[in-house]
XYZ file of C-alpha atoms in Angstrom:
702
model
C -35.077 -29.689 42.519
C -35.822 -32.661 40.302
C -39.442 -32.744 39.166
C -39.659 -36.462 39.923
C -38.761 -35.805 43.557
C -41.378 -33.079 43.937
C -44.102 -35.081 42.186
C -42.969 -38.726 42.243
C -46.314 -40.105 41.042
C -46.970 -37.506 38.370
C -50.435 -36.772 39.763
C -49.956 -33.169 40.892
C -51.782 -30.988 38.328
C -49.481 -28.106 39.146
C -48.143 -25.615 39.360
C -45.520 -27.039 41.699
C -43.768 -23.670 41.648
C -46.415 -20.941 41.911
C -44.147 -18.019 41.060
C -45.522 -17.673 37.509
C -49.166 -18.775 37.760
C -49.844 -16.899 40.958
C -53.614 -16.604 40.298
C -54.215 -20.357 40.152
C -56.985 -20.360 42.773
C -59.013 -17.885 40.709
C -58.557 -19.894 37.518
C -61.278 -22.079 36.078
C -58.955 -25.112 36.109
C -59.091 -25.122 39.922
C -62.885 -25.268 39.793
C -62.833 -28.086 37.235
C -60.375 -30.040 39.376
C -62.740 -29.662 42.326
C -65.593 -31.086 40.238
C -67.292 -27.756 39.497
C -68.148 -27.872 35.816
C -69.367 -24.685 34.170
C -70.041 -26.179 30.731
C -69.429 -24.429 27.431
C -69.016 -20.663 27.481
C -71.533 -18.398 25.814
C -69.616 -16.986 22.871
C -70.530 -13.463 21.824
C -69.729 -12.675 18.219
C -72.355 -11.100 16.030
C -71.246 -11.695 12.455
C -74.358 -13.504 11.220
C -76.045 -10.355 9.876
C -73.052 -8.628 8.354
C -74.049 -9.861 4.910
C -77.330 -7.916 5.210
C -75.456 -4.673 4.682
C -75.375 -3.359 1.131
C -72.384 -1.125 0.444
C -71.954 1.161 -2.519
C -68.673 1.351 -4.419
C -67.863 4.624 -2.650
C -68.517 3.019 0.727
C -66.234 0.080 -0.112
C -63.547 2.552 -1.080
C -63.883 4.371 2.250
C -63.824 1.080 4.188
C -60.575 0.095 2.448
C -59.176 3.538 3.136
C -59.990 3.160 6.846
C -58.011 -0.101 7.036
C -60.873 -2.611 7.199
C -60.964 -3.822 3.607
C -59.860 -7.364 4.457
C -61.906 -7.649 7.639
C -64.974 -6.833 5.542
C -64.354 -9.919 3.392
C -64.411 -12.381 6.271
C -67.735 -14.227 6.391
C -69.520 -15.526 9.447
C -67.887 -18.757 10.594
C -69.755 -21.179 12.810
C -68.144 -21.079 16.237
C -67.204 -24.266 18.074
C -68.141 -23.173 21.590
C -66.792 -26.312 23.340
C -63.424 -25.960 21.559
C -63.186 -22.288 22.497
C -64.172 -23.120 26.074
C -61.482 -25.804 26.348
C -58.872 -23.385 24.996
C -59.932 -20.800 27.573
C -59.283 -23.368 30.322
C -55.660 -23.411 29.141
C -55.283 -19.625 28.902
C -53.320 -17.874 31.625
C -53.653 -14.146 32.014
C -50.453 -14.018 34.076
C -48.496 -14.680 30.846
C -51.117 -14.072 28.095
C -50.365 -17.528 26.710
C -51.953 -20.955 26.463
C -50.270 -23.365 28.875
C -50.253 -26.676 27.005
C -48.301 -29.755 28.022
C -45.895 -29.166 25.103
C -45.103 -25.629 26.228
C -46.591 -22.174 25.929
C -48.306 -20.902 22.790
C -50.258 -17.755 22.029
C -52.024 -15.718 19.375
C -49.376 -13.267 18.150
C -49.427 -10.032 16.206
C -48.210 -12.019 13.206
C -51.261 -14.264 13.465
C -53.562 -11.235 13.538
C -51.915 -9.694 10.479
C -52.102 -12.886 8.413
C -55.466 -14.207 9.579
C -57.452 -10.941 9.635
C -55.421 -8.644 7.384
C -55.457 -5.833 9.969
C -52.591 -3.401 10.522
C -50.388 -4.305 13.484
C -48.332 -1.127 13.254
C -49.479 2.435 13.732
C -51.013 4.732 16.292
C -52.528 3.162 19.423
C -56.312 2.828 19.344
C -57.260 5.142 22.174
C -59.473 8.164 22.647
C -62.162 9.787 24.753
C -64.744 7.858 26.764
C -68.466 8.532 26.438
C -71.300 7.764 28.827
C -74.096 8.866 26.484
C -74.725 8.272 22.798
C -76.811 11.204 21.590
C -74.176 13.854 20.926
C -71.644 11.435 19.433
C -74.175 9.740 17.132
C -75.618 13.035 16.005
C -72.178 14.377 15.095
C -70.759 11.356 13.296
C -73.903 9.560 12.084
C -76.309 12.447 11.605
C -79.018 10.739 13.656
C -79.835 10.351 17.337
C -80.954 6.892 18.480
C -84.070 6.494 20.580
C -83.501 5.746 24.233
C -84.659 2.146 23.758
C -81.644 1.579 21.483
C -79.022 2.919 23.892
C -77.460 1.927 27.184
C -75.036 4.416 28.648
C -72.294 4.943 26.083
C -73.388 1.957 23.971
C -75.799 1.657 21.063
C -77.561 -1.438 19.804
C -76.238 -3.069 16.657
C -79.823 -3.548 15.504
C -80.295 0.232 15.392
C -77.240 0.663 13.185
C -78.464 -2.014 10.784
C -82.018 -0.711 10.725
C -81.132 2.840 9.730
C -77.789 2.551 7.917
C -77.572 -0.855 6.183
C -78.610 0.634 2.838
C -77.217 3.812 1.330
C -78.550 5.195 -1.980
C -76.011 5.349 -4.789
C -76.775 9.028 -5.465
C -76.640 10.097 -1.813
C -74.542 13.162 -0.928
C -70.985 12.478 0.242
C -71.862 13.499 3.793
C -74.654 10.903 3.939
C -72.377 8.241 2.440
C -69.741 8.968 5.065
C -72.305 8.735 7.902
C -73.548 5.406 6.554
C -69.967 4.173 6.235
C -69.115 5.167 9.802
C -72.203 3.314 10.981
C -71.054 0.248 9.027
C -67.558 0.426 10.515
C -68.992 0.702 14.024
C -71.207 -2.310 13.315
C -68.259 -4.203 11.799
C -65.886 -3.751 14.745
C -68.710 -4.168 17.256
C -69.669 -7.550 15.832
C -66.137 -8.890 15.235
C -62.940 -7.622 16.819
C -64.585 -5.598 19.613
C -67.673 -7.702 20.313
C -68.850 -7.383 23.899
C -70.601 -9.678 26.353
C -73.673 -7.413 26.287
C -74.876 -9.462 23.324
C -75.872 -6.784 20.829
C -74.314 -3.437 21.729
C -71.178 -1.538 20.787
C -69.549 1.472 22.495
C -69.803 4.687 20.509
C -66.296 5.734 21.640
C -64.888 4.282 18.400
C -66.904 6.686 16.209
C -64.541 9.707 16.551
C -61.707 7.517 15.198
C -63.771 7.015 12.014
C -64.225 10.750 11.412
C -61.332 10.987 8.958
C -60.971 7.802 6.920
C -57.345 8.499 5.999
C -56.336 8.977 9.637
C -58.417 5.948 10.598
C -56.201 3.814 8.372
C -53.133 4.835 10.389
C -54.273 3.167 13.610
C -52.942 -0.225 14.669
C -56.342 -1.923 14.571
C -54.793 -5.387 14.596
C -52.897 -4.671 17.807
C -56.074 -3.301 19.372
C -57.984 -6.422 18.316
C -55.371 -8.623 19.997
C -55.417 -6.531 23.181
C -59.200 -6.893 23.278
C -58.989 -10.668 22.741
C -56.289 -11.085 25.398
C -58.456 -9.254 27.933
C -61.518 -11.302 26.974
C -59.576 -14.565 27.316
C -58.217 -13.505 30.693
C -61.660 -12.615 32.009
C -63.222 -15.823 30.683
C -60.466 -17.925 32.301
C -61.658 -16.914 35.767
C -63.765 -19.527 37.510
C -66.585 -17.036 38.090
C -67.210 -16.285 34.400
C -69.517 -17.979 31.902
C -69.198 -15.813 28.762
C -66.507 -14.696 26.356
C -66.307 -11.970 23.746
C -63.690 -10.555 21.386
C -62.712 -11.838 17.953
C -63.510 -15.505 18.448
C -63.206 -16.177 14.716
C -59.538 -15.251 15.091
C -59.128 -17.540 18.100
C -60.844 -20.517 16.479
C -58.984 -20.216 13.183
C -55.700 -19.802 15.049
C -56.444 -23.120 16.734
C -57.272 -24.732 13.381
C -53.898 -23.681 11.997
C -51.788 -24.597 15.034
C -53.513 -27.540 16.752
C -54.810 -30.750 15.256
C -57.754 -30.784 17.635
C -61.276 -30.152 16.423
C -59.879 -29.108 13.064
C -62.534 -29.640 10.383
C -61.860 -31.004 6.950
C -61.915 -28.283 4.360
C -63.157 -28.295 0.826
C -60.697 -29.143 -1.915
C -59.706 -25.491 -2.397
C -56.086 -24.717 -1.622
C -55.493 -23.375 1.875
C -52.779 -20.938 0.870
C -54.035 -19.057 -2.156
C -56.189 -16.370 -0.618
C -55.878 -13.537 1.855
C -56.629 -13.024 4.674
C -55.978 -16.586 5.732
C -59.204 -16.907 7.717
C -60.821 -17.368 4.304
C -59.113 -20.759 4.159
C -61.884 -21.996 6.444
C -64.678 -20.376 4.466
C -67.515 -22.534 3.243
C -69.214 -25.655 4.473
C -66.951 -27.697 6.649
C -67.108 -31.442 6.836
C -65.907 -33.824 9.501
C -67.055 -35.298 12.808
C -67.931 -32.297 14.975
C -71.077 -33.572 16.682
C -71.028 -34.924 20.219
C -67.829 -33.033 20.957
C -68.274 -31.253 24.241
C -65.901 -29.375 26.513
C -64.802 -32.611 28.185
C -63.849 -34.099 24.816
C -61.611 -31.161 23.909
C -60.270 -30.879 27.460
C -59.061 -34.466 27.369
C -57.568 -33.891 23.924
C -55.615 -30.871 25.204
C -54.580 -32.702 28.375
C -53.076 -35.453 26.212
C -51.706 -33.170 23.486
C -48.616 -34.554 21.719
C -45.922 -32.708 19.816
C -47.176 -34.306 16.619
C -50.517 -32.518 17.147
C -48.868 -29.083 17.078
C -48.003 -27.097 13.966
C -45.531 -24.480 15.144
C -45.058 -22.877 11.701
C -48.376 -23.200 9.842
C -47.704 -20.374 7.376
C -44.280 -21.432 6.107
C -45.604 -23.138 2.956
C -48.011 -20.412 1.942
C -47.565 -18.297 -1.174
C -46.048 -15.065 0.126
C -47.169 -13.187 -2.994
C -50.758 -13.128 -1.701
C -49.702 -11.085 1.339
C -50.087 -7.322 0.746
C -46.834 -5.432 0.970
C -47.978 -3.150 3.769
C -48.802 -6.242 5.854
C -45.641 -8.114 4.898
C -43.335 -5.208 5.729
C -44.555 -5.077 9.337
C -44.536 -8.791 10.157
C -41.315 -8.245 12.106
C -43.486 -6.669 14.812
C -44.917 -10.120 15.413
C -41.801 -10.648 17.568
C -42.113 -7.371 19.453
C -42.272 -7.620 23.213
C -44.548 -4.680 23.813
C -47.825 -3.407 25.221
C -51.008 -3.780 23.171
C -53.594 -1.040 23.613
C -57.317 -0.721 22.953
C -58.606 2.288 24.874
C -58.487 1.190 28.555
C -57.389 -2.354 27.711
C -53.607 -2.724 27.818
C -52.155 -6.231 27.573
C -48.614 -7.521 27.258
C -47.488 -9.205 24.053
C -44.825 -11.752 25.079
C -43.385 -13.569 22.043
C -40.267 -14.508 24.052
C -42.391 -17.193 25.714
C -43.392 -18.761 22.383
C -40.212 -18.668 20.286
C -40.986 -21.979 18.584
C -43.836 -20.209 16.788
C -41.093 -18.215 15.044
C -38.893 -21.202 14.226
C -36.507 -20.626 17.144
C -35.389 -22.764 20.070
C -37.249 -22.020 23.268
C -35.175 -21.014 26.262
C -36.367 -20.314 29.792
C -38.044 -16.888 29.547
C -37.513 -14.093 31.986
C -40.117 -13.336 34.625
C -43.202 -11.463 33.469
C -43.378 -7.927 34.739
C -46.774 -7.540 36.365
C -48.949 -4.721 35.119
C -52.143 -3.028 36.217
C -55.259 -3.861 34.239
C -57.087 -0.552 34.206
C -60.684 0.326 33.396
C -61.988 3.420 31.718
C -64.225 4.252 34.665
C -67.721 5.672 34.702
C -66.971 9.285 33.850
C -67.543 10.536 30.338
C -65.337 12.885 28.339
C -62.123 11.420 29.777
C -59.149 11.277 27.420
C -57.489 7.964 28.225
C -54.176 9.062 26.723
C -53.142 10.581 30.031
C -54.347 7.626 32.050
C -52.446 5.167 29.850
C -49.257 7.187 29.444
C -46.794 4.463 30.517
C -48.498 1.855 28.338
C -48.448 4.173 25.326
C -44.754 4.874 25.825
C -44.052 1.149 25.830
C -45.995 0.760 22.577
C -44.074 3.633 20.975
C -40.829 1.721 21.637
C -42.134 -1.496 20.046
C -39.471 -1.655 17.331
C -36.696 -1.596 19.920
C -37.882 -4.782 21.607
C -37.814 -7.418 18.877
C -36.996 -10.748 20.536
C -34.226 -12.953 19.144
C -33.711 -16.658 19.591
C -30.816 -18.468 21.221
C -29.322 -21.102 18.922
C -27.627 -22.741 21.890
C -30.791 -23.045 23.974
C -31.466 -26.486 25.424
C -35.204 -27.119 25.227
C -34.947 -29.994 27.692
C -33.936 -27.442 30.340
C -36.909 -25.336 29.325
C -39.351 -28.248 29.593
C -37.940 -29.264 32.990
C -38.545 -25.706 34.199
C -41.896 -25.391 32.430
C -43.409 -28.541 33.952
C -42.737 -27.095 37.407
C -44.453 -23.760 36.800
C -47.397 -24.832 34.629
C -50.763 -26.460 35.179
C -50.301 -29.873 33.585
C -53.866 -31.150 33.814
C -57.244 -29.458 33.732
C -59.412 -32.554 34.050
C -58.749 -35.283 36.593
C -57.203 -38.485 35.190
C -59.600 -40.481 37.392
C -62.874 -39.499 39.017
C -63.143 -37.985 42.470
C -65.126 -40.962 43.739
C -62.490 -43.402 42.481
C -59.727 -41.315 44.032
C -61.544 -41.308 47.355
C -62.107 -45.049 47.341
C -58.488 -45.719 46.487
C -57.201 -43.305 49.130
C -59.573 -44.653 51.744
C -58.480 -48.230 51.024
C -54.852 -47.192 51.352
C -55.503 -45.458 54.667
C -57.222 -48.521 56.035
C -54.336 -50.722 55.027
C -51.867 -48.337 56.670
C -53.990 -48.284 59.826
C -54.176 -52.092 59.856
C -50.423 -52.451 59.423
C -49.748 -49.897 62.161
C -52.184 -51.616 64.506
C -50.581 -55.023 64.019
C -46.965 -53.903 63.773
C -44.839 -55.383 66.533
C -42.855 -52.806 68.480
C -40.727 -55.366 70.258
C -37.076 -54.402 70.078
C -37.773 -50.857 68.857
C -36.440 -47.829 70.647
C -38.724 -45.145 72.044
C -38.405 -42.864 69.017
C -39.361 -45.657 66.625
C -42.339 -46.629 68.779
C -43.492 -43.005 68.802
C -43.200 -42.938 65.021
C -45.371 -46.052 64.652
C -47.923 -44.602 67.054
C -47.920 -41.335 65.131
C -48.583 -43.177 61.863
C -51.382 -45.126 63.517
C -52.982 -42.001 64.981
C -52.791 -40.076 61.720
C -54.359 -42.926 59.757
C -57.205 -43.370 62.229
C -57.765 -39.619 62.438
C -58.077 -39.385 58.636
C -60.485 -42.301 58.582
C -62.602 -40.687 61.281
C -62.738 -37.413 59.338
C -63.866 -39.135 56.135
C -67.571 -39.435 56.724
C -68.022 -41.104 53.370
C -65.947 -39.183 50.823
C -67.205 -37.331 47.730
C -70.574 -35.629 47.909
C -73.795 -37.561 47.708
C -75.601 -35.919 44.869
C -79.117 -35.787 43.638
C -80.156 -37.268 40.358
C -81.371 -33.997 38.884
C -78.795 -32.346 36.617
C -78.465 -28.616 37.017
C -77.467 -26.137 34.354
C -75.577 -23.943 36.776
C -73.632 -24.807 39.885
C -75.296 -23.817 43.117
C -78.923 -23.730 41.961
C -81.260 -25.414 44.374
C -83.472 -28.252 43.320
C -87.035 -27.192 42.742
C -90.033 -29.292 43.661
C -89.931 -32.677 45.344
C -89.077 -36.117 44.178
C -90.374 -39.016 46.236
C -89.185 -42.582 46.140
C -91.032 -45.105 48.290
C -89.821 -48.539 49.193
C -92.027 -50.931 51.137
C -91.227 -54.212 52.805
C -94.062 -56.032 51.039
C -93.649 -57.098 47.463
C -91.126 -58.920 45.414
C -87.494 -58.917 46.401
C -84.557 -57.659 44.405
C -82.693 -60.351 42.592
C -79.162 -60.906 43.815
C -77.814 -60.891 40.294
C -79.601 -57.696 39.392
C -77.272 -54.834 40.318
C -78.959 -51.731 41.565
C -78.182 -48.779 39.355
C -77.273 -45.632 41.103
C -75.875 -42.256 40.200
C -72.120 -41.818 40.596
C -70.789 -38.426 39.582
C -67.564 -38.468 37.644
C -65.058 -35.670 37.417
C -66.873 -34.327 34.397
C -70.452 -34.271 35.633
C -70.256 -33.774 39.396
C -70.916 -30.080 39.274
C -74.135 -30.587 37.395
C -75.751 -32.006 40.518
C -76.787 -30.302 43.686
C -76.738 -31.622 47.204
C -80.039 -32.711 48.669
C -81.720 -33.127 52.023
C -82.198 -36.851 52.526
C -84.737 -37.947 55.109
C -85.126 -41.612 55.907
C -88.467 -41.816 57.667
C -90.238 -44.517 59.588
C -87.249 -46.794 59.847
C -88.185 -49.445 62.433
C -85.355 -51.012 64.306
C -85.043 -54.760 64.898
C -85.720 -55.706 68.479
C -82.534 -56.609 70.170
C -82.581 -59.843 72.169
C -81.333 -58.167 75.299
C -82.693 -56.701 78.497
C -81.851 -53.052 77.892
C -84.420 -50.644 76.454
C -83.928 -49.669 72.855
C -84.022 -46.025 71.904
C -84.154 -44.874 68.344
C -81.031 -43.808 66.624
C -80.556 -40.124 67.102
C -80.625 -37.863 64.041
C -77.380 -36.611 62.633
C -76.828 -32.898 62.953
C -73.762 -32.473 60.825
C -73.362 -32.509 57.102
C -72.303 -35.614 55.293
C -69.739 -34.824 52.673
C -68.815 -38.203 51.453
C -69.366 -41.143 49.205
C -72.450 -43.270 49.698
C -71.104 -45.114 52.733
C -71.915 -45.689 56.382
C -69.454 -44.314 58.897
C -69.860 -44.333 62.668
C -68.486 -41.453 64.672
C -65.787 -42.520 67.132
C -67.389 -40.591 69.949
C -70.586 -42.534 69.518
C -72.653 -39.381 69.008
C -73.909 -39.922 65.509
C -74.799 -42.648 63.145
C -75.089 -41.616 59.555
C -76.992 -43.550 56.979
C -76.161 -43.059 53.354
C -76.815 -44.768 50.034
C -80.376 -43.556 49.817
C -80.121 -44.388 46.139
C -81.693 -41.136 45.103
C -83.866 -41.027 42.048
C -84.608 -44.729 41.548
C -87.756 -46.658 42.412
C -86.513 -50.008 43.618
C -88.526 -53.078 44.448
C -89.430 -53.738 48.038
C -86.749 -54.892 50.392
C -87.184 -57.299 53.282
C -85.170 -58.872 56.041
C -84.978 -62.608 56.425
C -82.991 -64.837 58.686
C -80.002 -66.604 57.159
C -79.392 -70.294 57.424
C -76.799 -69.890 60.155
C -78.728 -67.230 61.987
C -76.683 -64.334 60.651
C -78.597 -61.065 60.362
C -78.956 -59.920 56.786
C -78.470 -56.182 56.419
C -79.947 -53.935 53.778
C -77.699 -52.082 51.279
C -74.260 -53.016 52.568
C -72.051 -55.600 54.170
C -70.941 -54.039 57.417
C -67.378 -54.726 58.334
C -66.948 -54.609 62.077
C -63.622 -53.892 63.711
C -62.788 -56.500 66.329
C -62.012 -53.912 68.928
C -64.876 -51.422 68.666
C -68.674 -51.450 68.463
C -70.968 -48.509 68.035
C -72.929 -47.423 71.084
C -76.372 -46.973 69.454
C -79.038 -47.361 72.117
C -77.389 -47.463 75.482
C -74.165 -48.062 77.211
C -72.700 -51.303 75.870
C -69.685 -51.868 78.068
C -66.843 -49.500 77.062
C -66.521 -50.218 73.365
C -67.932 -48.383 70.402
C -68.660 -49.381 66.886
C -66.436 -47.123 64.825
C -65.338 -46.752 61.253
C -68.299 -48.669 59.969
C -67.822 -48.594 56.243
C -69.983 -49.873 53.463
C -68.166 -52.161 51.131
C -70.319 -52.031 48.043
C -68.755 -54.027 45.245
C -69.145 -52.557 41.747
C -71.745 -50.072 42.958
C -74.354 -52.792 43.456
C -76.832 -53.188 46.232
C -78.132 -56.525 47.509
C -81.298 -56.842 49.448
C -79.855 -59.613 51.571
C -76.100 -59.189 51.737
C -74.483 -61.445 54.298
C -71.818 -60.605 56.777
C -68.605 -62.000 55.306
C -66.366 -64.555 56.927
C -67.076 -63.856 60.570
C -70.395 -63.320 62.243
C -71.025 -60.136 64.083
C -71.738 -62.143 67.171
C -68.026 -62.955 67.309
C -67.660 -59.713 69.172
C -69.565 -60.992 72.193
C -66.603 -60.432 74.434
C -67.103 -56.726 73.757
C -70.867 -56.615 73.689
C -71.649 -58.743 76.660
C -74.968 -60.577 76.428
C -76.369 -58.376 73.653
C -77.198 -59.746 70.260
C -77.617 -58.132 66.899
C -81.061 -57.821 65.291
C -82.272 -61.236 64.258
C -85.547 -61.985 62.543
C -86.846 -65.337 63.700
C -90.580 -65.191 63.267
C -93.279 -63.998 60.977
C -94.153 -61.244 63.430
C -90.564 -60.042 63.392
C -90.559 -59.999 59.623
C -93.713 -57.958 59.620
C -92.142 -55.554 62.081
C -89.142 -55.159 59.805
C -91.077 -53.771 56.889
C -89.350 -50.682 55.720
C -91.018 -47.653 54.347
C -88.371 -45.111 53.355
C -89.062 -41.812 51.850
C -86.385 -39.759 50.194
C -87.341 -36.132 49.825
C -85.302 -33.740 47.727
C -86.009 -30.301 49.120
C -84.769 -26.802 48.338
C -83.720 -26.117 51.916
C -82.308 -28.069 54.875
C -84.177 -28.675 58.109
C -82.573 -27.505 61.293
C -81.145 -30.090 63.688
C -83.728 -29.011 66.292
C -86.626 -29.727 63.948
C -85.214 -33.126 63.169
C -84.586 -33.999 66.793
C -88.253 -33.469 67.565
C -89.336 -36.103 65.103
C -89.968 -39.613 66.330
C -88.139 -41.124 63.424
C -84.576 -41.492 62.159
C -83.628 -38.638 59.840
C -80.388 -38.030 58.058
C -79.438 -34.679 56.593
C -76.881 -34.974 53.820
């Protein structure tokens, strides 16, 4: 089906076809769309103290022999947490790719080989699990850590640095090897296998460092990519707030491929050193301050083809690439399984063929796979548990993807825009969307109410009535719109507000100027989640005496939650009246009621638009009509202390009300009686409807 027919206004964030991104509801982009911001992720990479290790020449030789000679050269690079967080919002673990509006992209095995200089071919990095550290550390490091330095099968990086960061030149070979193994464990634990624990590394890698020659035969680059894929997938879930893995690899990959957040480098050539991460070594210059997640999110949402570098390495000097790395770059196009102990992730280059200089065709469906965990038992050899994944890795050279020279990328993009998530952030704010939708519904309801059915057949009349009923039903359900929020920003969604904030307004004192707009808090799509809902109590709200014979009872408290914009909306059944626009967090000047020149009642906060056919039954039975759909029309978010009823006076509805009149202040005594003392209390818990009903005041729980 044509995309324009499925999404004629281009406002559906997607996916329209959920067959590929089947975990959309768990993804962070769904939370962001709903206004639930989580802010920048906490990025765990512990490279800042790597330069405090002093290695002897023999140690450097052993590190090179083990396959980590180039990784050792990579310095600590300052991480751009907001950039990484925005990239994570575009990562989809269903395909292990970034879903950008130009198509899918990913970090490939070729990127790992060129950026980190790690081997992408060799034996899978897998072994035996450990739940304790003592025996493993004693065997491979010659020392047992104290219990304060361990946690299950993990040891603190600080312990490794404290006892092994310096090795004497004349130390025996056995001591040198123990110190080197400790360095390698620290190196992988602070870079390619960094964990969200903050400062620990599993000791399960130590047995792989026993023989340095055999260690060099493992596919450490493939394991690093499997670890990063899993970390990206976990961080992309709406419930997560941290990310681990080789974030230096991720950030530098972005620098090479996307012209977003890319810093200006020093004058040194970008393509004369290896590994290529070193191209970003040194002090970086450029505007990087005041760039938050929202900044990068908007940049990715509006990404253009001109901002993408599909082939960033094509102009580099190939002579700087070591032969053992260069000879295996073909595996960058291998559709295979990447393995790092219990972490097995699919490498799908067929979804990103443009990164290899090929035309992108519609890829085949992704075969779902089970993401396993190593469990809690120690001494388990994961080779048996991961047998199918290992077999797929062993066949990696038989699954090199090839391009299709006849592929039509327009067909691909038409398909892709149906299955992808086009936007992460909302183009317009939730409050603006609500106001626009509400206005449209009202116009539809008005047209349906006034539409002449003369000459229409029964089916057409039923259709008009159906439209009318649906519109009015939607308007009744919208008790205001987006959430009324407190003015206290919260670091995490869901935390209750602590303490109390009181704002008092009294009827005595100077009045607000009509040309002085009241400033209130309106949460946009980017900051709504930083606010929590509050209990709003409007106390001691005297009512104007009605010039009528009936007794006047106080407005009853509302016992349902208000989930809407700062508006007033009367329930059709006449059970509730909900007062909003408490203007939380601002100390305004006193407000007062005065009589207008023509006798019109001046209302506080809003101009009330009254439907000709219905009035709200507030204090008694007023004939058969009810005041419904009472909406605040607040222009440009401004309040006026004496807004006048536009065009028609409320008393025009006398044929519905009978002899009753609206509140009208005509004397000094009435003005004194209309003094308002409102107290807005932000509390950490809501009062029950029963507690509120017992109060002799009007209370509103929002």
